[in-house]
Amino acid sequence: MLNTLWLIPLLPFAGFLLNGLFGKRLGKGFVTAVALLASLGAAIAGTIAVVQYHAAYPSGERHVDLVYNWISSGNISADLAFQLDPLSVVMLMVVTWVGFLIHLYSVGYMAHEHGYGRYFAYMNLFMSEMLVLILASGYLLMFVGWEGVGLCSYLLIGFYYETDYAPAAGKKAFVVNRIGDFGFLIAMFLMFAYFGSVDFAKVSQIASAGGIEHWLLTAICLLLFLGACGKSAQIPLYVWLPDAMAGPTPVSALIHAATMVTAGVYMVVRSNALYRLAPGAMMVVALIGALTALFAATIGIRQWDIKKVLAYSTVSQLGFMFIGVGVGAFTAGIFHLITHAFFKACLFLGSGSVIHAMSGEQDMRKMGGLKSKIPITYWTFLVATIAIAGIPPLAGFFSKDEILASALVNPYFPQWFNVLIWILGSLAAFCTAFYMFRLLYLTFFGDFRGTHDQEHHLHESPWTMTLPLIVLATLSAVGGAILGWPHRHLLAAWLHPIFPAIAGAPEVQYEISPNLEYGLMFVSTAIAALGIWAAYARFYKRGLAADEQFAEKMPAVARGMENKWYVDELYAATIVRPLEGFSQFLWRGIDALIDGLLALLGYVVAAIGDLLRFFQTGNVRNYALMFFLGVIVFIWVLA
């Protein structure tokens, strides 16, 4: 497998072709078998490749599987090649195995949905494109996967195409991501122009050797980060992700929690050599991440749709990852990416199980008292909620604490900046614990607030849905301790080879004194506990009455949170409607003028043709007369 890495993304692509071409005719059994075998086959093939890689490269060197030379023109070259190194190994394991669990969950969740074969064809295609993205050996092939997952996101978000909201949400995601992708493209053009290559290793080697102007490195890093802001939903391009909840719930778990939205974080870590040479760009990354983490968390406090709460939670947690990579703690950012894949996939799938039990209902105001009705869903959801809140020893505690500690003690940025990032991140962590336990109490505790018919049909999900929940909840509980126990950080040791030593650039793993580290662990735990206590005091017994009281006391703030601080309305007023108006002007004004001028020109040509046709009668006597008149005119002019 190590020398045929292209087979790993090819397996789910074959699943896409089979289900897309034959799934509708051959039935659900065929679709299910192909989809599960394709995703499981990719996971097994990836695991075999990882085992072989570890045996062949125990020191973590880069292995490249060259398929063919894609572009060769003068000093510019790009290969179609796949690679394995410690970072792509981590992403490969997360994408394939979490992806397979979500495919398995989808069998139960989508069993009665129209378009079953189309759904699994899109899911297989998404996994194939995501594998191209993470296994690519250069930016150009990465961009192919990058655009591929964007296309699949559009298709899966708009899966319920008969509705009005789903196609609109898919279009919004597609358009917003194109803005970020434009930045990615310009960054690649600059690499071609100044480096002559877009291969990861060559770009890193040229940049590390020195001699590259600082403005160029900063520009490339900021343009790459613009692409990351689109794909990973950061300010100002985050607005597409909450609307993406219009797609089926397993889509939210796969694309918008565990894989696609983390592509931006992966890309920044993959480009760590460039970012370490552009500290100004790193400060921008950290600041945008911190602002996004807090801003999205405040919106999540006042949402009622169970999936919308988790959507804003995803935006916030992605902000934490960018805080990590922005302050140079690249390992901490990837660590949180992994733990987030575990607990957020579990939360999204758990919300899907709740919606399944509630006959499609997503409004938490119509839930309540589900703890005893769907116990497996409740306990797995509780574990994942504790994990995301940051309570030890669950997974989210280790990764989030490492990010906040790294932000505070970063020796390369001004101390005031470090303190600012730490404060913003800590406030976001408090809000995370608060809104997640608000969701838990409103959904699973208190009295049932739905209809009698819904209560009568409450039931636990089938095993195809509960088994992935149990596996993901287990990983949410123990994954952090296994990978990143303080001072025995397995993930840090594993990822160390991907960070080249660069003269004059910051180190990626700076030491934190044990006393300070344990002190910060205590503070972060206390912040999370305070958020949980605040949610318990307000919602455990009082339920919706607490939200109503808040709306009465602070109506403007409550409306602002509930309406997402009116950012969509602001964008519509300042960007969307002016562009639509300008487009209308170009269409009705400029385009109409151009069409009129072209039509007038056509009429003139036709008139001239009609006039000339009058003289072209085909009668020889007429031609002789015209010749005679022409001779007379010629003599008259000459005379």
XYZ file of C-alpha atoms in Angstrom:
639
model
C 0.000 0.000 0.000
C 2.870 2.381 0.720
C 3.778 2.621 -2.962
C 0.160 2.756 -4.135
C -1.241 5.513 -1.933
C -3.504 6.586 -4.810
C -5.590 3.475 -4.139
C -6.789 4.896 -0.799
C -8.829 7.776 -2.309
C -9.689 5.581 -5.322
C -11.726 3.119 -3.207
C -14.401 5.599 -2.046
C -14.353 7.174 -5.519
C -15.250 3.748 -6.941
C -18.065 3.617 -4.387
C -19.278 6.985 -5.657
C -19.320 5.742 -9.263
C -21.103 2.479 -8.452
C -23.789 4.072 -6.277
C -24.169 7.046 -8.568
C -24.610 4.943 -11.707
C -26.389 1.824 -10.433
C -27.622 2.539 -6.893
C -31.111 3.662 -7.838
C -31.726 0.552 -9.951
C -30.100 -2.055 -7.690
C -31.714 -0.965 -4.426
C -30.770 -0.056 -0.874
C -28.962 -3.301 -0.088
C -26.518 -2.724 -2.918
C -26.052 0.944 -1.959
C -25.413 0.095 1.696
C -22.894 -2.640 0.886
C -20.966 -0.496 -1.599
C -20.909 2.601 0.640
C -19.771 0.743 3.765
C -17.232 -1.426 1.933
C -15.767 1.587 0.145
C -15.356 3.629 3.343
C -14.166 0.640 5.393
C -11.800 -0.379 2.593
C -10.245 3.100 2.602
C -9.851 2.921 6.382
C -8.216 -0.520 6.272
C -5.975 0.394 3.323
C -4.967 3.586 5.116
C -4.163 1.675 8.289
C -2.032 -0.840 6.377
C -0.166 2.043 4.714
C 0.428 3.666 8.107
C 1.822 0.439 9.573
C 4.127 0.003 6.575
C 5.186 3.639 6.764
C 6.079 3.387 10.448
C 8.157 0.275 9.760
C 9.956 1.856 6.786
C 10.443 5.354 8.258
C 10.774 5.081 12.042
C 12.264 8.593 12.202
C 9.271 10.181 10.483
C 10.731 11.014 7.081
C 8.481 11.905 4.186
C 7.422 9.141 1.785
C 6.260 10.244 -1.682
C 4.319 8.090 -4.144
C 4.807 9.793 -7.535
C 2.037 9.049 -10.044
C 3.283 11.284 -12.884
C 4.710 14.714 -13.621
C 1.661 16.948 -13.920
C 3.130 20.312 -14.978
C 6.599 21.029 -16.351
C 7.142 24.390 -18.016
C 10.484 26.148 -17.773
C 11.348 26.569 -14.109
C 7.808 25.697 -13.002
C 6.872 22.131 -12.081
C 4.174 20.267 -10.194
C 3.731 16.540 -9.667
C 0.631 14.476 -9.198
C 1.950 12.668 -6.146
C 0.719 11.484 -2.770
C 2.710 11.494 0.440
C 2.772 10.078 3.940
C 4.415 11.790 6.861
C 3.455 12.051 10.556
C 0.879 14.802 9.915
C -0.877 13.090 7.010
C -0.880 9.840 9.020
C -2.852 11.546 11.808
C -5.333 13.072 9.376
C -5.661 9.803 7.459
C -6.660 7.881 10.578
C -9.167 10.521 11.686
C -10.807 10.963 8.290
C -11.132 7.295 7.366
C -12.223 5.778 10.661
C -14.498 8.593 11.823
C -15.810 8.718 8.274
C -16.611 5.005 8.335
C -18.467 5.337 11.658
C -20.573 8.136 10.211
C -21.296 6.052 7.099
C -22.470 3.237 9.382
C -24.640 5.658 11.374
C -26.150 6.965 8.136
C -27.501 3.508 7.260
C -29.962 3.784 10.141
C -30.564 7.528 9.981
C -31.246 7.715 6.227
C -33.083 4.388 5.939
C -36.443 5.965 5.107
C -35.186 8.998 3.214
C -35.744 9.580 -0.480
C -32.492 9.686 -2.458
C -30.683 7.012 -0.423
C -28.300 6.073 -3.252
C -27.597 9.693 -4.150
C -26.765 10.454 -0.512
C -24.193 7.669 -0.180
C -22.703 8.476 -3.589
C -22.064 12.023 -2.396
C -20.676 10.775 0.933
C -18.232 8.436 -0.792
C -17.162 11.202 -3.155
C -16.589 13.515 -0.221
C -14.356 10.980 1.526
C -12.387 10.470 -1.693
C -11.785 14.206 -2.146
C -10.869 14.676 1.509
C -8.291 11.905 1.183
C -6.827 13.628 -1.890
C -6.565 16.820 0.163
C -4.689 15.274 3.083
C -2.480 12.901 1.061
C -1.427 15.439 -1.586
C 2.289 16.177 -1.754
C 1.835 19.769 -2.938
C -0.488 22.722 -2.828
C -1.863 22.216 -6.340
C -3.133 18.670 -5.746
C -4.303 19.761 -2.305
C -6.337 22.445 -4.056
C -8.002 19.769 -6.203
C -9.177 18.002 -3.037
C -9.964 21.389 -1.475
C -12.359 22.248 -4.312
C -13.677 18.690 -4.381
C -14.826 18.775 -0.759
C -16.331 22.206 -1.437
C -18.386 20.710 -4.260
C -19.468 17.759 -2.087
C -20.393 20.145 0.702
C -22.641 22.041 -1.722
C -24.280 18.805 -2.895
C -24.832 17.407 0.612
C -26.026 20.652 2.198
C -28.577 21.001 -0.593
C -29.538 17.307 -0.411
C -33.197 18.141 0.368
C -33.490 20.049 -2.896
C -37.306 20.087 -2.827
C -37.186 22.621 0.021
C -36.340 26.309 -0.303
C -33.818 26.592 2.515
C -31.459 23.673 1.673
C -30.482 24.769 -1.877
C -30.084 28.345 -0.633
C -27.786 27.149 2.174
C -25.752 25.061 -0.274
C -25.370 28.018 -2.618
C -24.341 30.260 0.279
C -21.661 27.771 1.350
C -20.374 27.503 -2.217
C -20.180 31.262 -2.807
C -18.580 32.125 0.554
C -15.959 29.421 0.097
C -15.086 30.798 -3.345
C -13.972 34.016 -1.641
C -11.497 32.104 0.503
C -10.416 29.910 -2.407
C -9.459 33.028 -4.360
C -6.880 33.764 -1.656
C -5.557 30.203 -1.866
C -5.172 30.548 -5.657
C -3.280 33.848 -5.427
C -0.956 32.297 -2.809
C -0.198 29.425 -5.211
C 0.481 31.865 -8.043
C 2.993 33.673 -5.823
C 4.659 30.346 -4.987
C 4.935 29.483 -8.678
C 6.326 32.931 -9.450
C 8.927 33.149 -6.681
C 9.601 29.512 -5.664
C 9.032 27.774 -9.013
C 7.211 24.931 -7.249
C 4.204 24.204 -5.066
C 5.584 20.989 -3.565
C 5.366 21.146 0.230
C 8.959 20.067 0.834
C 10.464 22.316 -1.857
C 8.529 25.397 -0.726
C 9.545 24.749 2.884
C 13.175 24.171 1.893
C 13.395 27.362 -0.208
C 11.728 29.464 2.485
C 13.886 27.981 5.255
C 17.100 28.663 3.316
C 16.514 32.403 3.655
C 16.699 35.155 1.081
C 12.927 35.377 0.600
C 11.567 38.847 1.263
C 9.459 39.195 4.378
C 6.564 40.878 2.591
C 6.255 37.922 0.218
C 6.128 35.340 3.018
C 3.582 37.436 4.923
C 1.428 37.879 1.816
C 1.463 34.134 1.032
C 0.594 33.241 4.633
C -2.275 35.756 4.840
C -3.681 34.609 1.496
C -3.501 30.969 2.587
C -5.232 31.952 5.818
C -7.992 33.636 3.792
C -8.589 30.250 2.193
C -8.570 28.665 5.645
C -11.116 31.231 6.891
C -13.506 30.131 4.164
C -13.091 26.386 4.584
C -12.777 26.448 8.389
C -15.466 29.087 8.987
C -13.578 31.917 10.661
C -14.481 35.607 10.825
C -15.535 37.079 8.410
C -16.337 33.974 6.298
C -18.001 31.838 8.987
C -21.610 32.640 8.007
C -22.061 29.617 5.735
C -21.511 26.912 8.348
C -24.576 27.493 10.612
C -26.825 27.507 7.529
C -25.186 24.253 6.420
C -27.252 22.478 9.077
C -29.939 22.306 6.374
C -28.310 19.062 5.235
C -28.874 15.655 6.871
C -27.416 15.351 10.386
C -24.713 12.769 9.475
C -23.478 15.287 6.896
C -23.061 17.810 9.691
C -21.087 15.260 11.677
C -18.776 14.279 8.816
C -18.229 17.488 6.905
C -18.875 20.223 9.430
C -17.383 18.681 12.553
C -14.749 16.043 11.869
C -13.184 16.574 8.467
C -13.796 19.343 5.906
C -13.857 22.312 8.260
C -10.551 21.191 9.748
C -8.875 21.392 6.326
C -7.881 25.006 6.976
C -6.161 24.073 10.231
C -4.365 21.210 8.482
C -3.225 23.527 5.701
C -1.777 26.083 8.140
C 0.095 23.371 10.060
C 1.331 21.895 6.779
C 2.679 25.380 5.933
C 4.301 25.850 9.341
C 7.705 26.741 7.862
C 6.183 29.706 6.032
C 4.182 30.897 9.036
C 7.124 30.675 11.418
C 8.989 33.071 9.136
C 6.033 35.497 9.098
C 5.208 36.268 12.767
C 2.865 39.088 11.766
C 0.693 36.607 9.873
C 0.735 34.260 12.886
C -0.536 37.057 15.121
C -3.398 37.651 12.676
C -4.244 33.926 12.738
C -4.271 33.842 16.557
C -6.352 37.018 16.895
C -8.960 35.968 14.304
C -9.166 32.550 15.977
C -9.705 34.070 19.431
C -12.337 36.534 18.219
C -14.158 33.792 16.314
C -14.079 31.444 19.318
C -15.715 34.022 21.599
C -18.088 35.557 19.052
C -19.553 32.215 17.924
C -19.830 31.040 21.539
C -21.988 34.046 22.483
C -24.371 33.233 19.618
C -24.623 29.586 20.682
C -25.938 30.659 24.097
C -29.276 31.763 22.655
C -30.014 29.313 19.813
C -32.996 26.950 19.935
C -32.289 24.571 17.070
C -30.203 21.746 18.570
C -28.062 21.542 15.407
C -27.548 25.316 15.271
C -26.094 25.260 18.795
C -23.628 22.599 17.698
C -22.881 24.519 14.489
C -21.828 27.634 16.378
C -19.947 25.385 18.764
C -17.999 24.048 15.774
C -17.126 27.579 14.626
C -15.974 28.375 18.170
C -13.862 25.231 18.512
C -12.229 25.887 15.154
C -11.303 29.274 16.597
C -9.485 27.462 19.414
C -7.533 25.446 16.852
C -6.445 28.631 15.095
C -5.407 30.131 18.424
C -3.115 27.124 18.832
C -1.522 27.276 15.390
C -1.407 31.090 15.531
C 0.706 31.157 18.680
C 3.041 28.523 17.244
C 1.596 25.585 19.194
C 0.936 23.618 16.018
C 0.818 20.314 17.861
C -1.826 21.669 20.232
C -3.920 22.800 17.257
C -3.794 19.325 15.680
C -4.442 17.771 19.106
C -7.655 19.778 19.429
C -8.548 18.877 15.844
C -8.407 15.182 16.796
C -10.311 15.472 20.077
C -12.867 17.742 18.414
C -13.432 15.101 15.725
C -14.294 12.636 18.491
C -16.610 14.661 20.695
C -18.213 16.865 18.034
C -18.981 13.902 15.766
C -20.516 12.207 18.809
C -22.561 15.335 19.603
C -23.845 15.757 16.061
C -24.721 12.077 15.756
C -26.331 12.276 19.206
C -28.428 15.226 18.066
C -29.419 13.162 15.038
C -30.528 10.370 17.364
C -32.599 12.903 19.326
C -34.164 14.244 16.117
C -34.823 10.667 14.977
C -36.596 9.927 18.282
C -38.544 13.214 18.063
C -39.862 12.408 14.557
C -37.817 15.160 12.929
C -38.216 17.885 15.576
C -35.092 20.057 16.122
C -36.428 22.827 18.411
C -35.201 22.293 21.990
C -38.228 24.187 23.304
C -40.319 21.174 22.235
C -38.072 18.565 23.854
C -37.257 17.799 27.484
C -37.310 14.689 29.644
C -35.581 12.470 27.063
C -33.016 11.049 29.496
C -35.040 7.956 30.309
C -36.520 7.563 26.833
C -33.250 7.301 24.869
C -30.657 6.329 27.515
C -27.791 5.327 25.193
C -28.069 8.611 23.338
C -28.196 10.500 26.642
C -25.113 8.908 28.219
C -22.982 9.201 25.098
C -24.136 12.789 24.630
C -23.279 13.533 28.262
C -19.729 12.182 27.864
C -19.145 14.257 24.740
C -20.620 17.350 26.438
C -18.271 16.986 29.403
C -15.400 16.496 26.960
C -16.112 19.659 24.987
C -16.607 21.625 28.201
C -13.010 20.837 29.178
C -13.437 18.794 32.359
C -10.542 16.427 33.190
C -9.692 13.736 32.347
C -11.804 13.786 29.190
C -10.336 14.573 25.780
C -11.293 18.218 25.353
C -9.639 19.211 28.620
C -6.110 18.239 27.533
C -6.200 19.853 24.083
C -8.015 23.052 25.091
C -5.818 23.542 28.168
C -2.678 23.097 26.071
C -3.871 25.749 23.616
C -4.688 28.295 26.331
C -1.435 27.622 28.204
C 0.600 27.984 25.004
C -1.178 31.248 24.195
C -0.349 32.728 27.603
C 3.335 31.795 27.772
C 4.282 32.269 24.118
C 7.792 33.807 24.296
C 7.731 35.224 20.768
C 4.782 37.653 20.941
C 4.306 40.725 23.201
C 2.961 39.772 26.613
C -0.073 42.046 26.277
C -1.032 40.131 23.131
C -0.631 36.793 24.884
C -2.823 37.939 27.780
C -5.477 39.238 25.354
C -5.627 35.926 23.484
C -5.778 33.972 26.752
C -8.636 36.132 28.095
C -10.652 35.805 24.885
C -10.055 32.045 24.801
C -10.979 31.623 28.481
C -14.228 33.569 28.023
C -15.030 31.367 25.026
C -14.312 28.263 27.137
C -16.731 29.505 29.820
C -19.431 30.130 27.208
C -18.807 26.672 25.715
C -19.469 24.918 29.018
C -22.547 27.104 29.605
C -24.326 26.661 26.255
C -23.512 22.951 25.971
C -24.999 22.155 29.360
C -27.930 24.440 28.557
C -28.498 22.208 25.532
C -28.159 19.082 27.694
C -30.615 20.256 30.367
C -33.233 21.592 27.933
C -33.114 18.402 25.861
C -32.805 15.573 28.365
C -34.113 16.945 31.686
C -37.374 18.404 32.964
C -40.800 17.624 31.576
C -41.487 16.643 27.997
C -42.679 19.681 26.027
C -43.501 18.055 22.676
C -46.805 16.761 21.350
C -48.580 13.663 22.594
C -47.938 11.947 19.259
C -44.194 12.656 19.536
C -44.109 11.348 23.100
C -45.905 8.187 22.020
C -43.284 7.499 19.320
C -40.161 8.197 21.411
C -37.676 5.338 21.002
C -33.969 4.615 21.054
C -32.163 4.508 17.720
C -31.141 1.218 16.042
C -27.724 -0.313 16.665
C -26.270 1.114 13.455
C -26.748 4.531 15.050
C -25.946 3.766 18.700
C -22.740 1.769 18.029
C -20.914 4.761 16.459
C -22.143 6.881 19.384
C -20.618 4.478 21.909
C -17.282 4.279 20.033
C -17.027 8.068 19.667
C -18.026 8.655 23.291
C -15.298 6.245 24.395
C -12.729 8.099 22.281
C -14.012 11.395 23.700
C -13.389 10.057 27.183
C -9.919 8.545 26.813
C -8.468 9.922 23.559
C -7.010 13.058 25.107
C -5.276 11.252 27.963
C -3.760 8.693 25.597
C -2.428 11.205 23.068
C -1.482 14.201 25.164
C -0.911 13.484 28.846
C 1.288 16.314 30.194
C 5.033 15.588 29.903
C 4.246 12.292 28.100
C 2.831 13.845 24.953
C 2.715 11.053 22.384
C 1.278 13.301 19.684
C 4.028 15.905 20.137
C 6.727 13.262 19.783
C 5.007 11.820 16.710
C 4.577 15.180 14.918
C 8.033 16.556 15.757
C 9.644 15.540 12.393
C 7.286 17.746 10.355
C 8.666 20.947 11.935
C 12.008 21.773 10.283
C 14.652 23.680 12.210
C 14.767 27.211 10.789
C 17.426 29.716 11.774
C 15.822 32.787 13.332
C 12.319 31.264 13.438
C 10.426 30.383 16.629
C 10.541 26.839 17.943
C 7.218 25.037 17.726
C 7.381 23.405 21.159
C 8.418 25.759 23.922
C 8.741 24.661 27.515
C 6.141 25.471 30.168
C 7.208 25.085 33.776
C 5.283 22.307 35.570
C 4.018 24.628 38.317
C 2.641 27.126 35.814
C 1.169 24.373 33.662
C -0.674 22.728 36.561
C -1.806 26.139 37.783
C -3.284 26.952 34.364
C -4.897 23.503 34.257
C -6.620 24.298 37.535
C -7.772 27.710 36.258
C -9.167 26.298 32.989
C -10.973 23.534 34.903
C -12.431 26.129 37.275
C -13.643 28.217 34.312
C -15.344 25.175 32.764
C -16.865 24.189 36.107
C -18.182 27.727 36.573
C -19.885 27.573 33.172
C -21.461 24.205 34.024
C -22.649 25.516 37.404
C -24.186 28.605 35.769
C -26.084 26.396 33.310
C -27.171 24.064 36.110
C -28.432 26.924 38.260
C -30.476 28.389 35.425
C -31.748 25.437 33.404
C -31.704 22.226 35.455
C -34.963 22.956 37.283
C -36.259 26.127 35.674
C -35.859 25.072 32.060
C -37.245 27.548 29.540
C -38.280 29.973 32.288
C -34.614 30.956 32.709
C -34.363 31.978 29.059
C -37.621 33.896 29.272
C -36.379 35.773 32.344
C -33.135 36.636 30.556
C -35.104 37.961 27.576
C -37.182 40.157 29.897
C -34.187 41.592 31.746
C -31.905 42.129 28.728
C -34.156 42.135 25.648
C -31.652 43.813 23.296
C -28.864 41.366 24.152
C -31.217 38.396 23.939
C -32.495 39.482 20.519
C -28.938 40.108 19.337
C -27.793 36.625 20.330
C -30.902 34.964 18.948
C -30.500 36.800 15.630
C -26.771 35.996 15.442
C -25.823 39.622 16.150
C -27.430 40.512 12.787
C -24.239 39.701 10.878
C -26.154 38.110 7.986
C -28.351 41.202 7.795
C -25.242 43.415 7.839
C -23.650 41.431 5.016
C -26.920 41.572 3.074
C -27.154 45.367 3.478
C -23.504 46.188 2.756
C -22.456 43.484 0.284
C -25.236 41.281 -1.100
C -27.894 43.883 -1.971
C -25.417 46.452 -3.390
C -23.907 43.715 -5.565
C -27.383 42.632 -6.657
C -28.249 46.253 -7.439
C -25.031 46.703 -9.411
C -25.748 43.460 -11.265
C -29.259 44.702 -12.082
C -27.724 47.942 -13.403
C -25.276 46.004 -15.569
C -28.091 43.776 -16.812
C -30.844 46.324 -17.410
C -28.559 49.258 -18.227
C -25.167 48.379 -19.679
C -26.155 44.983 -21.065
C -29.338 46.430 -22.585
C -27.309 49.269 -24.158
C -24.800 46.823 -25.625
C -27.617 44.602 -26.892
C -29.306 47.666 -28.435
C -26.124 48.822 -30.182
C -25.486 45.335 -31.535
C -29.100 45.060 -32.676
C -28.831 48.486 -34.394
C -25.641 47.367 -36.118
C -27.433 44.238 -37.284
C -30.324 46.311 -38.663
C -27.871 48.620 -40.496
C -26.084 45.642 -42.042
C -29.427 44.133 -43.034
C -30.576 47.432 -44.573
C -27.377 47.777 -46.562
C -27.816 44.199 -47.733
C -31.394 44.927 -48.804
C -30.223 48.009 -50.702
C -27.456 46.144 -52.476
C -29.786 43.253 -53.208
C -31.986 45.706 -55.115
C -29.205 46.094 -57.662
C -28.432 42.379 -57.862
C -31.407 41.355 -60.038
C -29.664 38.756 -62.233
C -30.923 40.547 -65.398
C -28.110 41.204 -67.949
C -29.884 44.278 -69.393
C -29.949 45.871 -65.931
C -26.250 45.171 -65.438
C -25.514 46.728 -68.888
C -27.545 49.802 -67.958
C -25.655 50.092 -64.628
C -22.363 49.739 -66.524
C -23.401 52.471 -68.983
C -24.476 54.817 -66.184
C -21.190 54.121 -64.392
C -19.198 55.075 -67.504
C -21.160 58.339 -67.827
C -20.559 59.180 -64.155
C -16.857 58.382 -64.575
C -16.543 60.638 -67.642
C -18.477 63.394 -65.885
C -16.230 63.242 -62.856
C -13.126 63.115 -65.031
C -14.317 66.067 -67.106
